[in-house]
Coordinates of C-alpha atoms in Angstrom, one line a residue:
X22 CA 78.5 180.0 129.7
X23 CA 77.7 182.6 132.3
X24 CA 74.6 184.9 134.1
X25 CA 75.5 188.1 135.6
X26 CA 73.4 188.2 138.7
X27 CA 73.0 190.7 141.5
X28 CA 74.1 189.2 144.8
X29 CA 70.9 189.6 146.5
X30 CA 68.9 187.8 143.3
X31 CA 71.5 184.3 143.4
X32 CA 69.3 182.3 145.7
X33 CA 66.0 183.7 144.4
X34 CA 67.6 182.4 141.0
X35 CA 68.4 179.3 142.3
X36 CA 64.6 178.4 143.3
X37 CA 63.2 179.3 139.9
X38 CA 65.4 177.4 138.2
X39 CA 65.0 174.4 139.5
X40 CA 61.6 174.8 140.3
X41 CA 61.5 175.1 136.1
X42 CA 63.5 172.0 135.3
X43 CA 62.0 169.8 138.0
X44 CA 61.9 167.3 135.5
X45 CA 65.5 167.7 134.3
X46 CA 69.2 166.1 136.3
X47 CA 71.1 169.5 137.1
X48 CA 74.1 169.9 139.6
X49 CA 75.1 172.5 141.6
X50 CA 78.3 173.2 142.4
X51 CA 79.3 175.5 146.0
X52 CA 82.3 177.2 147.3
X53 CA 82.2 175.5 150.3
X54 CA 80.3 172.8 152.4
X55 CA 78.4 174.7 154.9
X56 CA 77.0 176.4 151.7
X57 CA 75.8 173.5 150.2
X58 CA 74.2 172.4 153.7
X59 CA 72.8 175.7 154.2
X60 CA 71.1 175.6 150.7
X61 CA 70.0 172.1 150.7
X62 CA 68.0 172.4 154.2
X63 CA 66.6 175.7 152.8
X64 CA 65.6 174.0 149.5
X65 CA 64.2 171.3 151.5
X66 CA 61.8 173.7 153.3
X67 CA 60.5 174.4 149.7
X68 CA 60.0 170.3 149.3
X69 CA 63.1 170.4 147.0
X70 CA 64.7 167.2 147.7
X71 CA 68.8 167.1 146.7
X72 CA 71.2 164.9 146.8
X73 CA 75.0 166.4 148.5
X74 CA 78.6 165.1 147.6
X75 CA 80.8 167.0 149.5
X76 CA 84.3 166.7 151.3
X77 CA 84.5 166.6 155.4
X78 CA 85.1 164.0 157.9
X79 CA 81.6 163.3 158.1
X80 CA 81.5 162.1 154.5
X81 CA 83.8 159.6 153.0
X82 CA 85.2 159.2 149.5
X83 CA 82.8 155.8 149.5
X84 CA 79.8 157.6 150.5
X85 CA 80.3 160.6 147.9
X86 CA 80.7 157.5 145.6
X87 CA 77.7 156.0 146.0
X88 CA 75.7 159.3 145.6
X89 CA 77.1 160.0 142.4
X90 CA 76.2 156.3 141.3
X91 CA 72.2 156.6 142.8
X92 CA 72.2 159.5 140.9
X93 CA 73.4 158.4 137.6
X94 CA 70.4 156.3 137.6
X95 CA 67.9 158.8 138.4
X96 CA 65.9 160.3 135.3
X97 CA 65.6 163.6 137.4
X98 CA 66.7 165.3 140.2
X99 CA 69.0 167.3 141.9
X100 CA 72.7 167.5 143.2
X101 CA 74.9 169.9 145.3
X102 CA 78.7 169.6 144.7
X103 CA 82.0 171.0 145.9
X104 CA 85.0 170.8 144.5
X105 CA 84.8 167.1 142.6
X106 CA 88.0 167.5 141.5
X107 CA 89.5 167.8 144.6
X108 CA 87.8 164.6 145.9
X109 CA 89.0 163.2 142.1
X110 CA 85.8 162.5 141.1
X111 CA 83.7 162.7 138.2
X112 CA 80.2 163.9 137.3
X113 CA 77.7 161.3 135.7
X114 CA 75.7 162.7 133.0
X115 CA 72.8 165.5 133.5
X116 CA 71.3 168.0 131.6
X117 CA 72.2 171.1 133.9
X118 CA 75.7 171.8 135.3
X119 CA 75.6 175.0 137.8
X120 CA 78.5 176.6 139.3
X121 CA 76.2 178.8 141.9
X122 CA 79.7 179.9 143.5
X123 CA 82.4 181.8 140.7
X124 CA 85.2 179.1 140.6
X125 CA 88.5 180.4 142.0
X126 CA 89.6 180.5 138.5
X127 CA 88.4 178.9 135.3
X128 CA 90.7 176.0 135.4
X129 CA 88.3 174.7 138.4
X130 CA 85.3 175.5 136.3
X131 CA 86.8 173.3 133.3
X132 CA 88.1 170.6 135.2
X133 CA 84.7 170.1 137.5
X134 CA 82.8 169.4 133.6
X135 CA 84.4 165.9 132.9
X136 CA 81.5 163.4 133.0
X137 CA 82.2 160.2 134.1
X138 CA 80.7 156.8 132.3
X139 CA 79.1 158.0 129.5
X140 CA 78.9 156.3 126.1
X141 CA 77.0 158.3 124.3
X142 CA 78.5 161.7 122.7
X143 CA 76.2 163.5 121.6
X144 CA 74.1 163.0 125.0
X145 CA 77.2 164.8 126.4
X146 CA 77.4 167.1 124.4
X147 CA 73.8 168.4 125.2
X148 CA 75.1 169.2 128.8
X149 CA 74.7 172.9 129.5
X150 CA 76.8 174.6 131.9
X151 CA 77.3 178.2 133.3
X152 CA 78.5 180.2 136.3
X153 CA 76.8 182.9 137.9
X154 CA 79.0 185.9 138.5
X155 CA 78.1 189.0 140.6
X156 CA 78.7 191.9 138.2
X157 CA 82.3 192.7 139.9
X158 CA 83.6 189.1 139.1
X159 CA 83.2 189.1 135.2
X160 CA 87.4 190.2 134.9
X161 CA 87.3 186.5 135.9
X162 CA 86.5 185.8 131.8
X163 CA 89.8 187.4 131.3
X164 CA 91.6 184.3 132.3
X165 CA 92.9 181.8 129.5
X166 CA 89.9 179.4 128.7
X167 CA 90.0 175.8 127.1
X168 CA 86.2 176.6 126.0
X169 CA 84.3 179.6 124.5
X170 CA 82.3 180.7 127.3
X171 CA 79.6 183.0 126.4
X172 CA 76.6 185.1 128.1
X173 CA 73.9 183.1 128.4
X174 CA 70.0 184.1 128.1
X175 CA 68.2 181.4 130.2
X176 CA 64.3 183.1 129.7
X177 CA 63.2 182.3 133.0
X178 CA 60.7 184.9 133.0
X179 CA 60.5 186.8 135.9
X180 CA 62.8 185.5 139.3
X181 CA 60.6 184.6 142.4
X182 CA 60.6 187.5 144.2
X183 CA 59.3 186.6 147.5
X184 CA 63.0 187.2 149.8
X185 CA 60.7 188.1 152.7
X186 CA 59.6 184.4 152.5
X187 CA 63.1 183.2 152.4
X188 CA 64.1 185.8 155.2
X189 CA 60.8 184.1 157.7
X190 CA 62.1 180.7 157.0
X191 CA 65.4 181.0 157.6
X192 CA 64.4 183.6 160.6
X193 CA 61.4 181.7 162.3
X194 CA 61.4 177.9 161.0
X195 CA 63.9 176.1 162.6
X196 CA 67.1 177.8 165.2
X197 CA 69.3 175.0 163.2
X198 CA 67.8 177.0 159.9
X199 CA 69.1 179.7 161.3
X200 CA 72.7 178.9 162.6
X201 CA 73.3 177.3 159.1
X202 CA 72.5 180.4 157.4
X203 CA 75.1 182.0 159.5
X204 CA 77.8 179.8 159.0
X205 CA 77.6 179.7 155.4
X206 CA 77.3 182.9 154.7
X207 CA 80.3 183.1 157.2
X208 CA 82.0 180.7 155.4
X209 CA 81.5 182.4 151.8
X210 CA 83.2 185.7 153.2
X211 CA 86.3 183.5 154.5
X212 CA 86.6 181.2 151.4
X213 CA 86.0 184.4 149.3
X214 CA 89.1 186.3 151.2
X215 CA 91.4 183.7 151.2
X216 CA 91.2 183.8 146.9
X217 CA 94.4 184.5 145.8
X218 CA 93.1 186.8 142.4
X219 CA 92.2 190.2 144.8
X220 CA 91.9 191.4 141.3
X221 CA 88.6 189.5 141.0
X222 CA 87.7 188.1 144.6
X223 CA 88.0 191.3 146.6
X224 CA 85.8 191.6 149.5
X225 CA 85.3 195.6 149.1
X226 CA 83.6 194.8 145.8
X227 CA 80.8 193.2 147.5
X228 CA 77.8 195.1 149.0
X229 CA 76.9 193.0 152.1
X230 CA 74.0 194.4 152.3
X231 CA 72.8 192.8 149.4
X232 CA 74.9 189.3 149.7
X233 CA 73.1 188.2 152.9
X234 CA 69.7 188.5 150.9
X235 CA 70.6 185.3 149.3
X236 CA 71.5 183.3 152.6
X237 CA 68.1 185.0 154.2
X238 CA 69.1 187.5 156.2
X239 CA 67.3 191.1 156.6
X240 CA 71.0 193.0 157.3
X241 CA 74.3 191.3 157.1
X242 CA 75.5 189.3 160.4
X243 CA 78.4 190.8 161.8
X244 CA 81.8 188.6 161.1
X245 CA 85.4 189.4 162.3
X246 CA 87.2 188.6 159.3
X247 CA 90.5 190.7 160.4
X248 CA 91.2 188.8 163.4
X249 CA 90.8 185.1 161.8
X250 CA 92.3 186.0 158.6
X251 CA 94.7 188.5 159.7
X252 CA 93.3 190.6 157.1
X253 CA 95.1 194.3 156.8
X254 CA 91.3 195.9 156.4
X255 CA 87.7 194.5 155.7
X256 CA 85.0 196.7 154.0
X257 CA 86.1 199.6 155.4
X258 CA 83.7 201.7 153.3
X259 CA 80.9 199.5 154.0
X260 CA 81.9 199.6 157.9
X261 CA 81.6 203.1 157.9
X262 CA 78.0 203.0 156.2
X263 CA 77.3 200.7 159.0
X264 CA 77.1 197.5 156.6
X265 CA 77.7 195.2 159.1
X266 CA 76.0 194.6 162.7
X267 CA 77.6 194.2 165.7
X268 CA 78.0 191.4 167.9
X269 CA 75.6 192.4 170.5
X270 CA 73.2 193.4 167.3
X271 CA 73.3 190.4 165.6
X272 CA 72.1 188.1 168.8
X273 CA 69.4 190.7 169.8
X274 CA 67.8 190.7 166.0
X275 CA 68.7 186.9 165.3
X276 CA 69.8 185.3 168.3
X277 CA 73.5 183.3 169.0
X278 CA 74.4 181.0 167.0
X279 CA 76.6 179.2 169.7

């Protein structure tokens, strides 16, 4: 299935739901590593404790391995993903399967669901998965699906909605907090313009202003996407309604991340 979410409410989401199945085995899947970093310190300042499989050359294929088997034994708890199938792995059996990120396409979506060692069907079967998708992003249902994917109605109740205590921590707990934020929410932008469907994964469709929310920042840091993607234009709109800071704005409010 699938949660429409404003951009600003993701993280906020994020929190509530796992705060609610504490006692439950849910993954999380992220667009990119510095994400899943990012979001696993910031969890870990709420006493969140996650597991990460993810592909760099800090991590080996081994490693990843290993962390999928601990947590196949585990009666709870909680694990951030990239792309498994990439790293041609598997997912062990859960209860939860999150894809916080839209996939690039649903054929990633499908193809990250095959669990690995199971025996038991109907436990399987009893996985639930969704995406969340910012309200520009739901053409993505368009595509040809293997699987009915429907809205789903999760009743959470009402979402935390303390972002000024995610903006402080990320702002005043830790610099290395801080310079995370940054280059995931840095990295988002650049995996998100680099999508080949501009149909779905266009950067005007996203209000900044409202994305950095979720990665804990008051106003969106300034990055130069046209220079390192070669990029004909960048929010030009929101550029013009002063969307983004400046270089020399961005290390007065929130320091350098260098």
């Amino acid at each position: 299935g699938y949660i429409v979410l404003d951009p600003s409410k993701k993280f906020l989401f994020l929190l509530t739901f796992l705060r609610k199945h504490i006692q439950k085995k849910v993954v999380v899947f992220f667009a990119t590593t510095k994400e899943l970093l990012f979001y696993s310190s910031l969890l870990n300042l709420y006493h969140i404790q996650t597991k990460t499989v993810f592909s760099n050359s800090t991590r080996s294929l081994k490693a990843n391995m290993s962390i999928l088997n601990d947590f196949s034994k585990d009666k709870n708890g909680f694990l951030l993903c990239t792309n498994l199938t990439k790293m041609k792995l598997n997912l062990p059996v859960c209860d939860w399967i999150l894809f916080y990120d839209a996939p690039s396409d649903l054929s990633t979506f499908e193809s990250n669901l095959e669990i690995n060692n199971w025996d038991d069907f109907s436990t399987v079967n009893d996985i639930k998965s969704f995406m969340i998708l910012m309200p520009h992003e739901i053409d993505l249902l368009k595509e040809k699906k293997e699987y009915d994917i429907v809205e789903f109605n999760l009743n959470l109740g009402q979402i935390d909605k303390d972002q000024q205590k995610v903006e402080k921590m990320v702002n005043t707990k830790e610099h290395s907090v801080l310079v995370s934020a940054f280059d995931a929410y840095r990295d988002f932008l650049f995996d998100y313009a680099s999508r080949s469907n501009k149909q779905v994964f266009n950067l005007d469709n996203i209000d900044v202003t409202k994305l950095c929310k979720s990665f804990g920042f008051e106003f969106p840091p300034f990055v130069n996407l046209n220079s390192l993607l070669n990029l004909e234009s960048l929010n030009e709109k929101n550029s013009k309604k002063k969307s983004f800071l400046f270089q020399d704005e961005i290390e007065k409010i929130y320091g350098t991340s260098s």
